[in-house]
Short mmCIF file of C-alpha atoms in Angstrom, two decimals:
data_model
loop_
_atom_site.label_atom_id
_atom_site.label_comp_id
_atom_site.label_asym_id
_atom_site.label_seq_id
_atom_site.Cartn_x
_atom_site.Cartn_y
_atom_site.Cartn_z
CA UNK A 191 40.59 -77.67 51.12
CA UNK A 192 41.95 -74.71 49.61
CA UNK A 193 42.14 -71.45 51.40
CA UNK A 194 41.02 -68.87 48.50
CA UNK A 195 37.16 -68.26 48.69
CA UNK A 196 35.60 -65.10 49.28
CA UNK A 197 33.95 -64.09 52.46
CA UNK A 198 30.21 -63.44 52.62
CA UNK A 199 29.54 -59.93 52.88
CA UNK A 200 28.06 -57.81 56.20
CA UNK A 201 24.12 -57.53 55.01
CA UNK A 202 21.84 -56.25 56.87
CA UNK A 203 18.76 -58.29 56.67
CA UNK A 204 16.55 -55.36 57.51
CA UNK A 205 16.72 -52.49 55.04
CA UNK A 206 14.83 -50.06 56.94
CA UNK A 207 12.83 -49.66 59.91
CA UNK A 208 9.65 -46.89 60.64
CA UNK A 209 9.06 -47.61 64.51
CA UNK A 210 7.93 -51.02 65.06
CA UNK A 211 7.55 -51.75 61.14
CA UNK A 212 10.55 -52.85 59.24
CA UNK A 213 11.47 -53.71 55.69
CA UNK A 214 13.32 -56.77 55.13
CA UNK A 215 15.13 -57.92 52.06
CA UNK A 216 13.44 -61.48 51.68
CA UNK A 217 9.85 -59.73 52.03
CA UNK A 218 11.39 -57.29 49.38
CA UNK A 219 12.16 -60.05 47.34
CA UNK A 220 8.56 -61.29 47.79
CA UNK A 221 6.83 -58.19 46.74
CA UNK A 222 9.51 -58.20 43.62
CA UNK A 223 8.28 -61.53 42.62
CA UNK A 224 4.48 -60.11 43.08
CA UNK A 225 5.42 -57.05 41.01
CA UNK A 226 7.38 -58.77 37.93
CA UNK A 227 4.08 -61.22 37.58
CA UNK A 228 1.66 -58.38 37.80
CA UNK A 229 4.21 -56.72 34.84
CA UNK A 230 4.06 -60.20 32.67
CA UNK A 231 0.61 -61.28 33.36
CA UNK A 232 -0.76 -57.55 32.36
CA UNK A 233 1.26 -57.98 29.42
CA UNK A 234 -0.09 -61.32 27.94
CA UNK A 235 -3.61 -60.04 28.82
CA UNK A 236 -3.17 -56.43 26.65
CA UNK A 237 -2.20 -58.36 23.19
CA UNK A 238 -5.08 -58.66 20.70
CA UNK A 239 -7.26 -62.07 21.30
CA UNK A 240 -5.83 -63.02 24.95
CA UNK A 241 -9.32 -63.20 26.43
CA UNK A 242 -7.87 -61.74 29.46
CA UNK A 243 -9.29 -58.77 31.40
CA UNK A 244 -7.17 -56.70 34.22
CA UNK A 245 -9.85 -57.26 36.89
CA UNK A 246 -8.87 -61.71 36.35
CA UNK A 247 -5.58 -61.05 36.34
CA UNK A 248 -5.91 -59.08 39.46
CA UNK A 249 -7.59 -61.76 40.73
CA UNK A 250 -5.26 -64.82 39.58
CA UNK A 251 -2.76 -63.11 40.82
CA UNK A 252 -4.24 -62.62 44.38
CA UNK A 253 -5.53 -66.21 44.73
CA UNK A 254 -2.02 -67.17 43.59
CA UNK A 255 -0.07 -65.52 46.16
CA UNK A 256 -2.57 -66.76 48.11
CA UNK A 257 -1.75 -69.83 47.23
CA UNK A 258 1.86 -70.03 47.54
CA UNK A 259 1.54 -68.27 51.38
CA UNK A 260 -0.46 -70.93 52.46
CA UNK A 261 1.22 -73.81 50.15
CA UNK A 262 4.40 -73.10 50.98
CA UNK A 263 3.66 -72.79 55.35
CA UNK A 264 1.83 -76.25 54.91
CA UNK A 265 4.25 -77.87 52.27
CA UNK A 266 7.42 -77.26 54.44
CA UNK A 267 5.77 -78.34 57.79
CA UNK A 268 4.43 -81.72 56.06
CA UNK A 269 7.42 -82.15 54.21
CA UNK A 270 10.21 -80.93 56.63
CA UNK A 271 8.72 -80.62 60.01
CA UNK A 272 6.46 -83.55 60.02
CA UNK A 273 7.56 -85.08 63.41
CA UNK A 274 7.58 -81.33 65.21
CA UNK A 275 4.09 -80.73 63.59
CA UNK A 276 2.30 -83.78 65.41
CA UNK A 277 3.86 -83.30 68.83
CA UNK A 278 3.02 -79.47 68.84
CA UNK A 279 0.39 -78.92 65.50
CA UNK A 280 0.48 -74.77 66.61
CA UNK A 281 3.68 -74.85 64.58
CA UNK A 282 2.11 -74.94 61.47
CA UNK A 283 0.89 -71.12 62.40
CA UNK A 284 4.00 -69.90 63.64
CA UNK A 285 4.55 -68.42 60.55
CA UNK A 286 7.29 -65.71 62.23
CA UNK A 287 9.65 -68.74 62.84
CA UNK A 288 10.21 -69.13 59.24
CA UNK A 289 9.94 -72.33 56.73
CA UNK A 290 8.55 -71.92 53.11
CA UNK A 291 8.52 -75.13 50.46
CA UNK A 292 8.84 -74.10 47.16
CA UNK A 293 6.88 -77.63 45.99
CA UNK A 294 4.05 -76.75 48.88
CA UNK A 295 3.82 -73.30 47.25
CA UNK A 296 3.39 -75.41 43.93
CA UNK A 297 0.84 -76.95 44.86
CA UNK A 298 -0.85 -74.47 46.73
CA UNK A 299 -0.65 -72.32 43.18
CA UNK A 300 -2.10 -75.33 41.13
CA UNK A 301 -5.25 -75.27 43.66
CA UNK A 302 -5.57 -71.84 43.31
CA UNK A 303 -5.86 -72.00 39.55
CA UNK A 304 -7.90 -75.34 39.46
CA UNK A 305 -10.06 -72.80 41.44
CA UNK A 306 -10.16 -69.89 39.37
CA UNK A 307 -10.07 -72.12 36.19
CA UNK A 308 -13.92 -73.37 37.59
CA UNK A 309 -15.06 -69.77 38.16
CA UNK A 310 -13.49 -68.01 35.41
CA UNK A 311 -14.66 -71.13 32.86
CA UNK A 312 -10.80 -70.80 32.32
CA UNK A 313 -9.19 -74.17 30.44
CA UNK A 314 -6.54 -75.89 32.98
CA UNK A 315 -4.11 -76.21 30.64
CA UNK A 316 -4.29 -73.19 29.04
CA UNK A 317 -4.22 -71.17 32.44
CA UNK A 318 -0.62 -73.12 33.26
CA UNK A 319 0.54 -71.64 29.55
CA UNK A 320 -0.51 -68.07 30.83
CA UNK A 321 1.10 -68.92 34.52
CA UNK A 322 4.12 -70.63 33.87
CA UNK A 323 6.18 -67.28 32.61
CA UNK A 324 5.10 -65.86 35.45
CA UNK A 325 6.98 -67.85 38.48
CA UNK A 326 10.55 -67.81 37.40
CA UNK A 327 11.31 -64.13 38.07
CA UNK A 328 10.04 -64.80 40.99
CA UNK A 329 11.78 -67.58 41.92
CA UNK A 330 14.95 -65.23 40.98
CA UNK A 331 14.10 -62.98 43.22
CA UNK A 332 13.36 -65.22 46.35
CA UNK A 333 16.70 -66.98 45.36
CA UNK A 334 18.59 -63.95 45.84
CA UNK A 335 16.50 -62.80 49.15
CA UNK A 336 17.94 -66.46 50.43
CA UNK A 337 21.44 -65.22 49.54
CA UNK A 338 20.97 -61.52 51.03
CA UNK A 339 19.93 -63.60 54.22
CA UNK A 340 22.56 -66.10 54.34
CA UNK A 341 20.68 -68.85 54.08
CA UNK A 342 19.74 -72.57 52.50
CA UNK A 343 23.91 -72.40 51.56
CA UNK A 344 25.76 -75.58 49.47
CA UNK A 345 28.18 -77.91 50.48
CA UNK A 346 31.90 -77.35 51.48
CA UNK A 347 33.89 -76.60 48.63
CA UNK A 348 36.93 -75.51 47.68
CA UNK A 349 35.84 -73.97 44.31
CA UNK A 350 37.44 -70.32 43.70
CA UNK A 351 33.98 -68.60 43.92
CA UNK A 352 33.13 -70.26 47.58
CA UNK A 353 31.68 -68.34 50.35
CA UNK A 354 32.26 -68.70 53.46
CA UNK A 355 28.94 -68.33 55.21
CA UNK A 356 27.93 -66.73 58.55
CA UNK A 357 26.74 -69.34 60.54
CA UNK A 358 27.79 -72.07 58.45
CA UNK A 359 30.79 -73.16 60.22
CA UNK A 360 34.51 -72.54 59.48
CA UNK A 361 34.36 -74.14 55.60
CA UNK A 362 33.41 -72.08 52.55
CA UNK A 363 30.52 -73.26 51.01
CA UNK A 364 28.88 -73.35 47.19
CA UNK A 365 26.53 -70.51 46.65
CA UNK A 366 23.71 -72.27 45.92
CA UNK A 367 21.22 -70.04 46.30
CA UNK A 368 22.42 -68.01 43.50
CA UNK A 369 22.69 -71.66 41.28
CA UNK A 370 18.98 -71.39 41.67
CA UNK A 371 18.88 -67.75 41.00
CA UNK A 372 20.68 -68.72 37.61
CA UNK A 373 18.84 -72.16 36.91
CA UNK A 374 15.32 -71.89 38.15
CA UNK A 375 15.19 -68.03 37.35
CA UNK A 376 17.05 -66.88 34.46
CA UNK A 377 17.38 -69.87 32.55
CA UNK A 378 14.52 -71.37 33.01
CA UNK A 379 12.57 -68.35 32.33
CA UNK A 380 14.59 -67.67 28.98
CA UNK A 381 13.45 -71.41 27.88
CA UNK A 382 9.70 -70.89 28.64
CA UNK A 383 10.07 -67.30 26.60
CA UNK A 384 11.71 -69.12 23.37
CA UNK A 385 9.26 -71.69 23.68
CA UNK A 386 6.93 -69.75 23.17
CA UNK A 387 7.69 -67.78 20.54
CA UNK A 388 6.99 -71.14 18.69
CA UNK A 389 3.26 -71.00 19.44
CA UNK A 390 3.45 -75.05 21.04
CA UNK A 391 0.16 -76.66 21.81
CA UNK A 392 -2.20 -75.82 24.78
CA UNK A 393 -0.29 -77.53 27.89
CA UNK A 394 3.73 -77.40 26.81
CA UNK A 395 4.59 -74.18 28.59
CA UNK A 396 3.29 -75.78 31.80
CA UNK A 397 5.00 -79.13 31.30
CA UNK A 398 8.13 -76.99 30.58
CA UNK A 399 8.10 -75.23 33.48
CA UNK A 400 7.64 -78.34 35.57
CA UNK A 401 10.20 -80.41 34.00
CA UNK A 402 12.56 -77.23 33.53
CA UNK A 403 12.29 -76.54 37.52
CA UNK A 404 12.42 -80.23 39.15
CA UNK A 405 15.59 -80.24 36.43
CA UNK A 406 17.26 -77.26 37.66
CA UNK A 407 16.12 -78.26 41.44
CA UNK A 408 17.20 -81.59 41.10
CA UNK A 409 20.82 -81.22 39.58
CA UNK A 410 21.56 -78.15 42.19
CA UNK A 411 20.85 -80.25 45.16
CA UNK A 412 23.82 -82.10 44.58
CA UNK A 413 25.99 -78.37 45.99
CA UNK A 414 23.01 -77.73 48.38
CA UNK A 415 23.61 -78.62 52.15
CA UNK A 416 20.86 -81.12 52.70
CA UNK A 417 18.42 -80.04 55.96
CA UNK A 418 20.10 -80.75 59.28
CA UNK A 419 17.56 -82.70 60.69
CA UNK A 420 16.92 -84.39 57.32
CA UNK A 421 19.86 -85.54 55.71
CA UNK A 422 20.23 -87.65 52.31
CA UNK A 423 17.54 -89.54 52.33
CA UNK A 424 17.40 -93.10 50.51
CA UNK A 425 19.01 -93.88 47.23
CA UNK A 426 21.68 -90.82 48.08
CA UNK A 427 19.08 -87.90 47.18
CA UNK A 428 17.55 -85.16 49.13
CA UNK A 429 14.36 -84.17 50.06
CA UNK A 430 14.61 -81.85 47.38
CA UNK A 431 15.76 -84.40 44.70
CA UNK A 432 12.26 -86.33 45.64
CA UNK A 433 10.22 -83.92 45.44
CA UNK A 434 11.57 -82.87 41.95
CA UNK A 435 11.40 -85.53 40.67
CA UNK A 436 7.66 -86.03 40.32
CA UNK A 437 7.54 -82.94 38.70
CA UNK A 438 9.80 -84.09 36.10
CA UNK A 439 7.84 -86.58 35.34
CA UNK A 440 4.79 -84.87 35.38
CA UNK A 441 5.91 -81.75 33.23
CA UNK A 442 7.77 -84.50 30.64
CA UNK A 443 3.89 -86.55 30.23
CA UNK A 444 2.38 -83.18 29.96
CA UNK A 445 4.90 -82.16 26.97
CA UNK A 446 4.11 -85.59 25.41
CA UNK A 447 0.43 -85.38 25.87
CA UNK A 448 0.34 -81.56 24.36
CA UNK A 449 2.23 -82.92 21.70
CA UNK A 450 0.72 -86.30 20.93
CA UNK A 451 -2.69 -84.26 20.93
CA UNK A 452 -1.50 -81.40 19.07
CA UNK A 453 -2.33 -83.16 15.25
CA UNK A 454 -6.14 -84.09 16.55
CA UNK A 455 -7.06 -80.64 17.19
CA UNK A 456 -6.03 -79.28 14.01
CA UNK A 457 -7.98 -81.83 12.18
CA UNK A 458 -10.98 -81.04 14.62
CA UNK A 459 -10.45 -77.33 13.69
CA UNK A 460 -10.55 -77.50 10.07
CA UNK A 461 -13.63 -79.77 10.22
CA UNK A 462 -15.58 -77.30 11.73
#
């Protein structure tokens, strides 16, 4: 392997500290992500016809972070610490040990709007079209708060931008965290915002976020170092890969549904 990569700078993962409170970057990144949602969300709701108030998307916003606290505990201790969760089932509350799922928080999020959808008389599908530009800032953001901490690193490499790692052993690795800074943040956000511009029917912004993510998620899994105590599962994919890969298929029929229904409505709409 070659010896050029570049060394993994001296962060400090707390920023500050005001006796025994202290600011760390990843919970920085976390209120980021709750700030850049609040910013889009408020945004949608101000333009003419949006039916939105501020006081429901104060509360959408609250039930979904709400959502992806609780999502994301559960999801990673089903999905990653199954066999440590049934012999000692406190785990799942030791939240200060650390373990978030992104697909947990994903599912946690879809409760919490099936939720608010009921008590705000809110259409599902319609409510994933206002949520779905909201997540991949965020995502951005908690991608880079991975990085800042040195953490969820790629495979050995000998690319010229690999990094050798702090605690990752004496090969430099691919920086995957900021592959899913790039993918499921940037990118994927900048497809959902030219989307639409397009005006699509009710449901394609959602299915494009799902398919968009389990896409980016599943092709940078290949330069992610699969979980220790996990490995590559069967057919040569990740834990990752697996879970992606229902919501590719789910965001793909939900593109295909918003579409096939799309000429139906219009007729219904010029009948009446």
């Amino acid at each position: 392997m070659s010896a050029s990569y570049i060394t993994f700078p001296q962060i400090d993962p707390v920023i500050f500290s005001l006796g025994p409170v202290s600011l760390r970057w990843y919970g920085l990144m976390y209120l980021v992500a709750f700030a850049l949602a609040w910013w889009l969300a408020n945004r949608a709701a101000k333009k003419p016809g949006s039916g939105w108030t501020e006081q429901q998307v104060s509360d959408l916003l609250f039930i979904g972070f709400l959502g992806v606290i609780l999502g994301g505990r559960i999801g990673y201790v089903l999905f990653y610490q199954f066999e440590l969760f049934i012999s000692d089932p406190v785990y799942l509350f030791k939240i200060w040990t650390g373990g978030m799922s992104f697909h947990g928080g994903l599912l946690g999020v879809l409760s919490a709007m099936a939720w608010f959808a009921w008590r705000n008389n809110k259409r599902y599908l319609e409510l994933g079209d206002f949520v779905a530009p909201l997540i991949p800032l965020g995502l951005a953001a908690g991608r880079l708060g991975n990085f800042i901490n040195a953490e969820l690193w790629g495979r050995p490499t000998d690319v010229p931008w690999a990094v050798l790692f702090p605690g990752a052993g004496p090969l430099p690795r691919h920086p995957s965290q900021l592959y899913e800074f790039a993918l499921e943040g940037l990118v994927l956000f900048s497809i959902i915002m030219l989307v639409r511009r397009f005006n699509p029917p009710t449901g394609t912004l959602g299915g494009v976020f799902l398919a968009g993510y389990g896409c980016a998620r599943f092709f940078v899994e290949f330069y992610r170092e699969p979980d220790a105590h996990l490995g590559v599962l069967s057919a040569g994919m990740s834990m990752g890969q697996w879970l992606s890969l229902p919501m590719i298929i789910a965001g793909t029929g939900l593109i295909i549904y918003a579409f096939a229904r799309h000429p139906q409505a219009e007729k219904q709409v010029s009948k009446a």
